Coordinates of N, CA and C in Angstrom, one line a residue:
M210 N -23.2 -13.7 0.0 CA -22.6 -13.0 1.0 C -23.5 -12.8 2.2
S211 N -23.1 -13.1 3.4 CA -23.9 -13.0 4.6 C -24.3 -11.6 4.9
I212 N -25.4 -11.4 5.6 CA -25.8 -10.1 6.1 C -24.7 -9.4 6.9
K213 N -24.0 -10.1 7.7 CA -23.0 -9.5 8.5 C -21.9 -8.9 7.6
K214 N -21.4 -9.7 6.6 CA -20.4 -9.2 5.7 C -20.9 -8.0 4.9
Q215 N -22.1 -8.1 4.5 CA -22.7 -6.9 3.7 C -22.7 -5.7 4.6
T216 N -23.1 -5.8 5.9 CA -23.1 -4.7 6.8 C -21.7 -4.1 7.0
V217 N -20.7 -5.0 7.2 CA -19.3 -4.6 7.4 C -18.8 -3.8 6.1
F218 N -19.1 -4.4 4.9 CA -18.7 -3.7 3.7 C -19.4 -2.4 3.6
A219 N -20.7 -2.3 3.9 CA -21.4 -1.0 3.8 C -20.8 0.0 4.7
L220 N -20.6 -0.4 6.0 CA -20.0 0.6 6.9 C -18.6 1.0 6.5
A221 N -17.8 0.1 6.0 CA -16.5 0.5 5.5 C -16.6 1.4 4.3
Y222 N -17.5 1.2 3.5 CA -17.7 2.1 2.3 C -18.1 3.5 2.8
I223 N -19.1 3.6 3.7 CA -19.5 4.9 4.3 C -18.4 5.6 4.9
L224 N -17.5 4.9 5.7 CA -16.4 5.5 6.3 C -15.4 6.0 5.3
L225 N -15.1 5.2 4.3 CA -14.2 5.6 3.2 C -14.8 6.9 2.5
L226 N -16.1 6.9 2.2 CA -16.7 8.0 1.5 C -16.6 9.2 2.4
F227 N -16.8 9.1 3.7 CA -16.7 10.2 4.6 C -15.3 10.8 4.7
V228 N -14.3 9.9 4.8 CA -12.9 10.3 4.8 C -12.5 11.0 3.5
C229 N -12.9 10.5 2.4 CA -12.5 11.0 1.1 C -13.2 12.3 0.8
T230 N -14.4 12.6 1.4 CA -15.1 13.8 1.1 C -15.0 14.9 2.2
T231 N -14.3 14.6 3.3 CA -14.1 15.6 4.4 C -13.0 16.5 4.0
P232 N -13.2 17.8 4.0 CA -12.2 18.8 3.7 C -11.0 18.7 4.7
V233 N -9.8 18.8 4.2 CA -8.7 18.7 5.1 C -7.8 19.9 4.8
R234 N -7.3 20.5 5.9 CA -6.4 21.6 5.8 C -5.0 21.0 5.7
A235 N -4.1 21.5 4.8 CA -2.8 21.0 4.5 C -2.0 21.0 5.8
E236 N -2.1 22.0 6.7 CA -1.3 22.1 7.9 C -1.7 20.9 8.9
Q237 N -2.8 20.3 8.7 CA -3.2 19.2 9.6 C -2.2 18.1 9.6
F238 N -1.6 17.8 8.4 CA -0.7 16.7 8.2 C 0.7 17.1 7.8
A239 N 1.0 18.3 8.1 CA 2.3 18.9 7.7 C 3.5 18.1 8.4
R240 N 3.2 17.5 9.6 CA 4.2 16.8 10.3 C 4.0 15.3 10.3
G241 N 3.1 14.8 9.5 CA 2.9 13.4 9.5 C 1.8 13.0 10.4
V242 N 1.5 11.7 10.5 CA 0.5 11.2 11.4 C 1.1 10.2 12.3
L243 N 1.5 10.6 13.5 CA 2.2 9.8 14.4 C 1.5 9.8 15.7
W244 N 1.2 8.5 16.2 CA 0.5 8.4 17.5 C 1.5 7.7 18.4
E245 N 1.4 8.1 19.7 CA 2.2 7.5 20.8 C 1.2 6.6 21.5
V246 N 1.6 5.4 21.8 CA 0.8 4.4 22.5 C 1.7 4.0 23.7
S247 N 1.2 4.3 24.9 CA 1.9 4.0 26.1 C 1.0 3.7 27.3
G248 N 1.5 3.0 28.3 CA 0.8 2.7 29.5 C 1.7 2.9 30.7
A249 N 1.1 2.9 31.8 CA 1.9 3.1 33.0 C 2.9 2.0 33.2
G250 N 4.2 2.4 33.4 CA 5.2 1.5 33.6 C 5.8 0.8 32.3
S251 N 5.3 1.2 31.2 CA 5.8 0.6 29.9 C 6.4 1.7 29.0
A252 N 7.3 1.2 28.2 CA 7.9 2.1 27.2 C 6.9 2.5 26.1
A253 N 7.1 3.7 25.6 CA 6.2 4.2 24.6 C 6.4 3.4 23.3
N254 N 5.3 3.2 22.6 CA 5.3 2.6 21.2 C 4.7 3.7 20.3
Y255 N 5.1 3.6 19.0 CA 4.6 4.6 18.1 C 4.0 3.9 16.9
L256 N 2.9 4.6 16.4 CA 2.2 4.1 15.2 C 2.2 5.3 14.2
L257 N 2.8 5.0 13.1 CA 2.9 6.0 12.0 C 2.0 5.7 10.9
G258 N 1.1 6.5 10.5 CA 0.3 6.3 9.3 C 1.1 6.7 8.1
T259 N 1.1 5.8 7.1 CA 1.9 6.0 5.9 C 1.0 5.7 4.7
I260 N 1.5 6.1 3.5 CA 0.9 5.9 2.3 C 1.9 5.4 1.3
H261 N 1.5 4.6 0.4 CA 2.5 4.0 -0.6 C 2.7 5.0 -1.7
S262 N 3.6 6.0 -1.4 CA 4.0 7.0 -2.3 C 5.4 7.4 -2.1
D263 N 6.1 7.7 -3.3 CA 7.5 8.1 -3.2 C 7.6 9.6 -3.4
D264 N 6.5 10.3 -3.3 CA 6.4 11.8 -3.4 C 7.3 12.3 -2.2
P265 N 8.2 13.2 -2.5 CA 9.1 13.8 -1.5 C 8.3 14.4 -0.3
R266 N 7.1 14.9 -0.6 CA 6.3 15.5 0.6 C 5.9 14.4 1.5
V267 N 5.9 13.1 1.1 CA 5.6 12.0 1.9 C 6.8 11.4 2.5
T268 N 7.9 11.3 1.8 CA 9.1 10.6 2.2 C 10.0 11.5 3.0
R269 N 9.8 12.8 3.1 CA 10.6 13.6 3.9 C 10.1 13.4 5.4
I270 N 11.0 12.9 6.2 CA 10.6 12.5 7.6 C 10.7 13.7 8.5
P271 N 9.6 14.2 9.1 CA 9.7 15.3 10.1 C 10.6 14.9 11.3
A272 N 11.1 15.9 11.9 CA 12.0 15.7 13.1 C 11.3 14.8 14.2
E273 N 10.1 15.1 14.5 CA 9.4 14.4 15.5 C 9.3 12.9 15.2
I274 N 9.1 12.5 14.0 CA 9.0 11.1 13.6 C 10.4 10.5 13.6
E275 N 11.4 11.3 13.1 CA 12.8 10.8 13.1 C 13.3 10.5 14.5
Q276 N 12.9 11.4 15.4 CA 13.3 11.2 16.8 C 12.7 9.9 17.4
A277 N 11.5 9.7 17.2 CA 10.8 8.4 17.6 C 11.4 7.2 17.0
F278 N 11.7 7.3 15.7 CA 12.3 6.2 14.9 C 13.7 5.9 15.5
N279 N 14.5 6.9 15.7 CA 15.8 6.7 16.2 C 15.9 6.0 17.6
A280 N 14.8 6.2 18.3 CA 14.8 5.6 19.7 C 14.2 4.2 19.7
A281 N 13.7 3.7 18.5 CA 13.0 2.5 18.4 C 14.0 1.3 18.7
K282 N 13.4 0.2 19.3 CA 14.2 -1.0 19.5 C 13.8 -2.1 18.5
S283 N 12.7 -1.8 17.8 CA 12.3 -2.7 16.7 C 11.4 -1.9 15.7
F284 N 11.2 -2.4 14.5 CA 10.4 -1.8 13.5 C 9.4 -2.8 12.9
T285 N 8.1 -2.5 12.9 CA 7.1 -3.3 12.4 C 6.4 -2.6 11.3
A286 N 6.4 -3.1 10.1 CA 5.7 -2.5 8.9 C 4.4 -3.3 8.6
E287 N 3.7 -2.8 7.7 CA 2.5 -3.5 7.2 C 2.8 -5.0 6.8
L288 N 3.9 -5.1 6.0 CA 4.4 -6.3 5.5 C 5.9 -6.4 5.7
D289 N 6.5 -7.6 5.8 CA 7.9 -7.8 5.8 C 8.3 -7.4 4.4
M290 N 9.3 -6.6 4.2 CA 9.7 -6.1 2.9 C 11.0 -6.7 2.5
D291 N 11.3 -7.9 2.9 CA 12.5 -8.6 2.4 C 12.3 -9.0 1.0
M292 N 13.4 -9.4 0.3 CA 13.3 -9.7 -1.1 C 12.4 -10.8 -1.4
T293 N 12.4 -11.8 -0.6 CA 11.4 -13.0 -0.8 C 10.0 -12.5 -0.7
S294 N 9.6 -11.7 0.2 CA 8.3 -11.2 0.4 C 7.9 -10.3 -0.8
M295 N 8.8 -9.5 -1.3 CA 8.5 -8.6 -2.4 C 8.3 -9.4 -3.7
L296 N 9.2 -10.4 -3.9 CA 9.0 -11.2 -5.1 C 7.7 -12.0 -5.0
S297 N 7.3 -12.5 -3.8 CA 6.1 -13.2 -3.6 C 4.9 -12.3 -3.9
A298 N 5.0 -11.0 -3.5 CA 3.9 -10.0 -3.8 C 3.8 -9.8 -5.3
Q299 N 4.9 -9.7 -6.0 CA 4.8 -9.5 -7.4 C 4.2 -10.7 -8.1
Q300 N 4.6 -11.9 -7.7 CA 4.1 -13.1 -8.2 C 2.6 -13.3 -8.0
A301 N 2.1 -12.8 -6.8 CA 0.7 -12.9 -6.5 C -0.2 -12.0 -7.3
M302 N 0.5 -11.0 -8.0 CA -0.3 -10.1 -8.8 C -0.5 -10.6 -10.2
L303 N 0.1 -11.8 -10.5 CA 0.0 -12.3 -11.9 C -1.0 -13.4 -12.0
L304 N -1.6 -13.5 -13.1 CA -2.6 -14.5 -13.4 C -2.0 -15.9 -13.6
P305 N -2.7 -16.9 -13.4 CA -2.1 -18.3 -13.5 C -1.7 -18.5 -15.0
D306 N -0.7 -19.4 -15.2 CA -0.3 -19.7 -16.6 C -1.5 -20.0 -17.4
G307 N -1.4 -19.5 -18.7 CA -2.5 -19.8 -19.6 C -3.6 -18.8 -19.6
Q308 N -3.6 -17.9 -18.6 CA -4.7 -16.9 -18.6 C -4.0 -15.5 -19.0
T309 N -4.8 -14.7 -19.6 CA -4.4 -13.3 -19.8 C -5.4 -12.3 -19.3
L310 N -5.0 -11.1 -19.0 CA -5.9 -10.1 -18.6 C -6.9 -9.8 -19.7
E311 N -6.5 -9.8 -20.9 CA -7.4 -9.6 -22.1 C -8.5 -10.6 -22.1
G312 N -8.1 -11.9 -21.8 CA -9.1 -13.0 -21.8 C -10.0 -12.9 -20.7
V313 N -9.6 -12.3 -19.6 CA -10.5 -12.1 -18.4 C -11.4 -11.0 -18.5
I314 N -10.9 -9.8 -19.0 CA -11.8 -8.6 -19.0 C -12.2 -8.2 -20.4
G315 N -11.8 -8.9 -21.4 CA -12.2 -8.5 -22.8 C -11.3 -7.5 -23.4
T316 N -11.3 -7.5 -24.7 CA -10.4 -6.7 -25.5 C -10.5 -5.2 -25.2
A317 N -11.7 -4.6 -25.2 CA -11.9 -3.2 -25.1 C -11.4 -2.7 -23.7
R318 N -11.8 -3.4 -22.7 CA -11.3 -3.1 -21.3 C -9.8 -3.2 -21.2
F319 N -9.3 -4.3 -21.8 CA -7.8 -4.5 -21.8 C -7.1 -3.4 -22.5
R320 N -7.6 -2.9 -23.6 CA -6.9 -1.8 -24.3 C -6.8 -0.6 -23.5
R321 N -7.9 -0.3 -22.8 CA -8.0 0.9 -21.9 C -7.0 0.7 -20.7
A322 N -7.0 -0.5 -20.1 CA -6.1 -0.7 -19.0 C -4.7 -0.6 -19.4
A323 N -4.3 -1.2 -20.6 CA -3.0 -1.1 -21.1 C -2.5 0.3 -21.4
E324 N -3.5 1.1 -21.9 CA -3.2 2.5 -22.2 C -2.8 3.2 -20.9
L325 N -3.6 3.0 -19.9 CA -3.4 3.7 -18.6 C -2.1 3.1 -17.9
M326 N -1.9 1.8 -17.9 CA -0.8 1.2 -17.2 C 0.6 1.5 -17.9
T327 N 0.6 1.7 -19.2 CA 1.9 2.0 -19.8 C 2.4 3.4 -19.3
Q328 N 1.5 4.2 -18.8 CA 1.9 5.5 -18.2 C 2.7 5.2 -16.9
Y329 N 2.5 4.0 -16.4 CA 3.2 3.7 -15.1 C 4.5 2.9 -15.5
G330 N 4.9 2.9 -16.7 CA 6.1 2.3 -17.2 C 6.1 0.8 -17.4
L331 N 4.9 0.2 -17.4 CA 4.8 -1.3 -17.6 C 4.6 -1.6 -19.1
P332 N 5.3 -2.6 -19.6 CA 5.0 -3.0 -21.0 C 3.8 -3.8 -21.1
E333 N 3.1 -3.8 -22.3 CA 1.8 -4.5 -22.5 C 1.9 -6.0 -22.2
P334 N 3.0 -6.7 -22.6 CA 3.0 -8.1 -22.2 C 3.0 -8.4 -20.7
V335 N 3.5 -7.5 -19.9 CA 3.5 -7.7 -18.4 C 2.1 -7.4 -18.0
I336 N 1.5 -6.3 -18.5 CA 0.1 -5.9 -18.1 C -0.8 -7.0 -18.4
N337 N -0.6 -7.7 -19.5 CA -1.6 -8.8 -19.9 C -1.5 -10.0 -19.0
K338 N -0.5 -10.1 -18.2 CA -0.3 -11.2 -17.2 C -0.8 -10.8 -15.8
M339 N -1.2 -9.5 -15.6 CA -1.6 -9.1 -14.3 C -3.1 -9.4 -14.0
K340 N -3.4 -9.6 -12.7 CA -4.7 -9.8 -12.3 C -5.5 -8.5 -12.3
P341 N -6.8 -8.5 -12.6 CA -7.5 -7.3 -12.6 C -7.4 -6.4 -11.3
W342 N -7.4 -7.0 -10.2 CA -7.3 -6.3 -8.9 C -5.9 -5.6 -8.9
A343 N -4.8 -6.2 -9.4 CA -3.5 -5.6 -9.4 C -3.5 -4.3 -10.2
I344 N -4.2 -4.4 -11.3 CA -4.3 -3.2 -12.2 C -5.0 -2.1 -11.5
A345 N -6.2 -2.4 -10.8 CA -7.0 -1.5 -10.1 C -6.2 -0.8 -9.0
V346 N -5.4 -1.6 -8.2 CA -4.6 -1.1 -7.1 C -3.6 -0.1 -7.7
Q347 N -2.9 -0.5 -8.7 CA -1.8 0.3 -9.3 C -2.3 1.6 -9.8
L348 N -3.5 1.6 -10.4 CA -4.1 2.8 -11.0 C -4.6 3.8 -9.9
N349 N -4.8 3.3 -8.7 CA -5.2 4.1 -7.6 C -4.1 4.7 -6.8
L350 N -2.8 4.4 -7.2 CA -1.7 4.9 -6.5 C -1.1 6.0 -7.3
P351 N -0.4 7.0 -6.7 CA 0.3 8.0 -7.5 C 1.4 7.3 -8.4
K352 N 1.7 7.9 -9.5 CA 2.7 7.3 -10.4 C 4.0 7.4 -9.7
P353 N 4.8 6.3 -9.6 CA 6.0 6.3 -8.9 C 7.1 7.1 -9.6
Q354 N 8.0 7.7 -8.8 CA 9.1 8.4 -9.3 C 10.4 7.6 -9.1
S355 N 10.6 7.3 -7.8 CA 11.9 6.6 -7.4 C 11.6 5.1 -7.0
G356 N 10.4 4.8 -6.6 CA 10.1 3.5 -6.1 C 10.4 3.3 -4.6
L357 N 10.9 4.3 -4.0 CA 11.3 4.3 -2.6 C 10.2 5.0 -1.8
F358 N 9.1 4.2 -1.5 CA 8.0 4.8 -0.7 C 8.4 4.8 0.8
L359 N 7.7 5.5 1.6 CA 8.0 5.8 3.0 C 8.2 4.5 3.8
D360 N 7.3 3.5 3.6 CA 7.5 2.3 4.4 C 8.8 1.6 4.1
L361 N 9.2 1.6 2.8 CA 10.4 0.9 2.4 C 11.6 1.7 2.9
L362 N 11.6 3.0 2.8 CA 12.7 3.8 3.4 C 12.9 3.6 4.8
L363 N 11.8 3.5 5.6 CA 11.9 3.2 7.0 C 12.4 1.8 7.3
Y364 N 12.0 0.9 6.5 CA 12.4 -0.5 6.6 C 13.9 -0.6 6.4
Q365 N 14.4 0.1 5.3 CA 15.8 0.1 5.0 C 16.6 0.8 6.1
Q366 N 16.1 1.8 6.7 CA 16.8 2.5 7.8 C 16.9 1.6 9.0
A367 N 15.8 0.9 9.3 CA 15.8 -0.1 10.4 C 16.8 -1.2 10.2
L368 N 16.9 -1.7 9.0 CA 17.9 -2.7 8.7 C 19.3 -2.1 8.9
G369 N 19.5 -0.9 8.4 CA 20.8 -0.2 8.6 C 21.2 0.0 10.0
K370 N 20.2 0.2 10.9 CA 20.5 0.4 12.3 C 20.7 -0.9 13.0
G371 N 20.3 -2.0 12.4 CA 20.5 -3.3 13.0 C 19.4 -3.7 14.0
I372 N 18.3 -3.0 13.9 CA 17.2 -3.3 14.8 C 16.3 -4.4 14.1
P373 N 15.6 -5.2 14.9 CA 14.7 -6.2 14.4 C 13.6 -5.6 13.6
V374 N 13.3 -6.2 12.5 CA 12.1 -5.8 11.6 C 11.1 -6.9 11.6
H375 N 9.8 -6.5 11.5 CA 8.7 -7.4 11.5 C 7.7 -7.0 10.5
G376 N 6.8 -7.9 10.1 CA 5.6 -7.5 9.3 C 4.4 -7.9 10.0
L377 N 3.3 -7.0 10.0 CA 2.1 -7.3 10.6 C 1.3 -8.5 9.9
E378 N 1.5 -8.5 8.6 CA 0.9 -9.6 7.8 C 1.9 -10.2 6.8
T379 N 1.5 -11.3 6.4 CA 2.3 -11.9 5.3 C 1.7 -11.4 4.0
V380 N 2.5 -11.5 2.9 CA 2.0 -11.2 1.6 C 0.7 -12.0 1.3
T381 N 0.8 -13.3 1.6 CA -0.4 -14.2 1.3 C -1.6 -13.7 2.1
E382 N -1.5 -13.3 3.3 CA -2.6 -12.9 4.1 C -3.2 -11.6 3.5
Q383 N -2.3 -10.7 3.1 CA -2.8 -9.4 2.6 C -3.5 -9.5 1.3
L384 N -2.8 -10.2 0.4 CA -3.3 -10.3 -1.0 C -4.4 -11.3 -1.2
S385 N -4.6 -12.2 -0.3 CA -5.7 -13.2 -0.5 C -7.0 -12.5 -0.4
V386 N -7.1 -11.4 0.2 CA -8.3 -10.6 0.2 C -8.7 -10.2 -1.2
F387 N -7.8 -9.8 -2.0 CA -8.1 -9.4 -3.4 C -8.4 -10.6 -4.2
D388 N -7.7 -11.7 -4.0 CA -8.0 -12.9 -4.8 C -9.4 -13.5 -4.5
A389 N -9.9 -13.2 -3.3 CA -11.2 -13.7 -2.9 C -12.3 -12.9 -3.6
M390 N -12.0 -11.7 -4.1 CA -13.1 -10.9 -4.7 C -13.5 -11.5 -6.1
P391 N -14.8 -11.4 -6.4 CA -15.2 -11.9 -7.7 C -14.7 -10.9 -8.8

């Protein structure tokens, strides 16, 4: 790995450590994280910080955000969440044919991963086909209740309103980062 990449990773880690250890008051985010981006003579655009959680405290949309969303002429999410993209994401999380998670990480680690992942409602044969990074990502998310996380709810609302929807990245672009990790 080049010095430049090592420096970028180190800075990202320090930033993440700072964010994760900085005390936060609950009222700071009681209304969500919404930024308005505008310039002279142009319509306002909005950027909403989201998290992949279906917790009602996250999916309950505050009035300020609902108002901005209702005025939107388009909706852009992290990824396009159409059925093809979602199936592609699920496929990208699986090991190539002939490989198993147990074969990649060993029996002891696989047993521990399977124990943890079954709490997320996944059967062991499915877990054994998942890539290690997919397990790590899943275990770092809150356990899903409904599966309707905020991004997906907003995406569905945008479709229902008939406004154009876009994705900032493709599934391949986003998940290739994980596949490139040793």
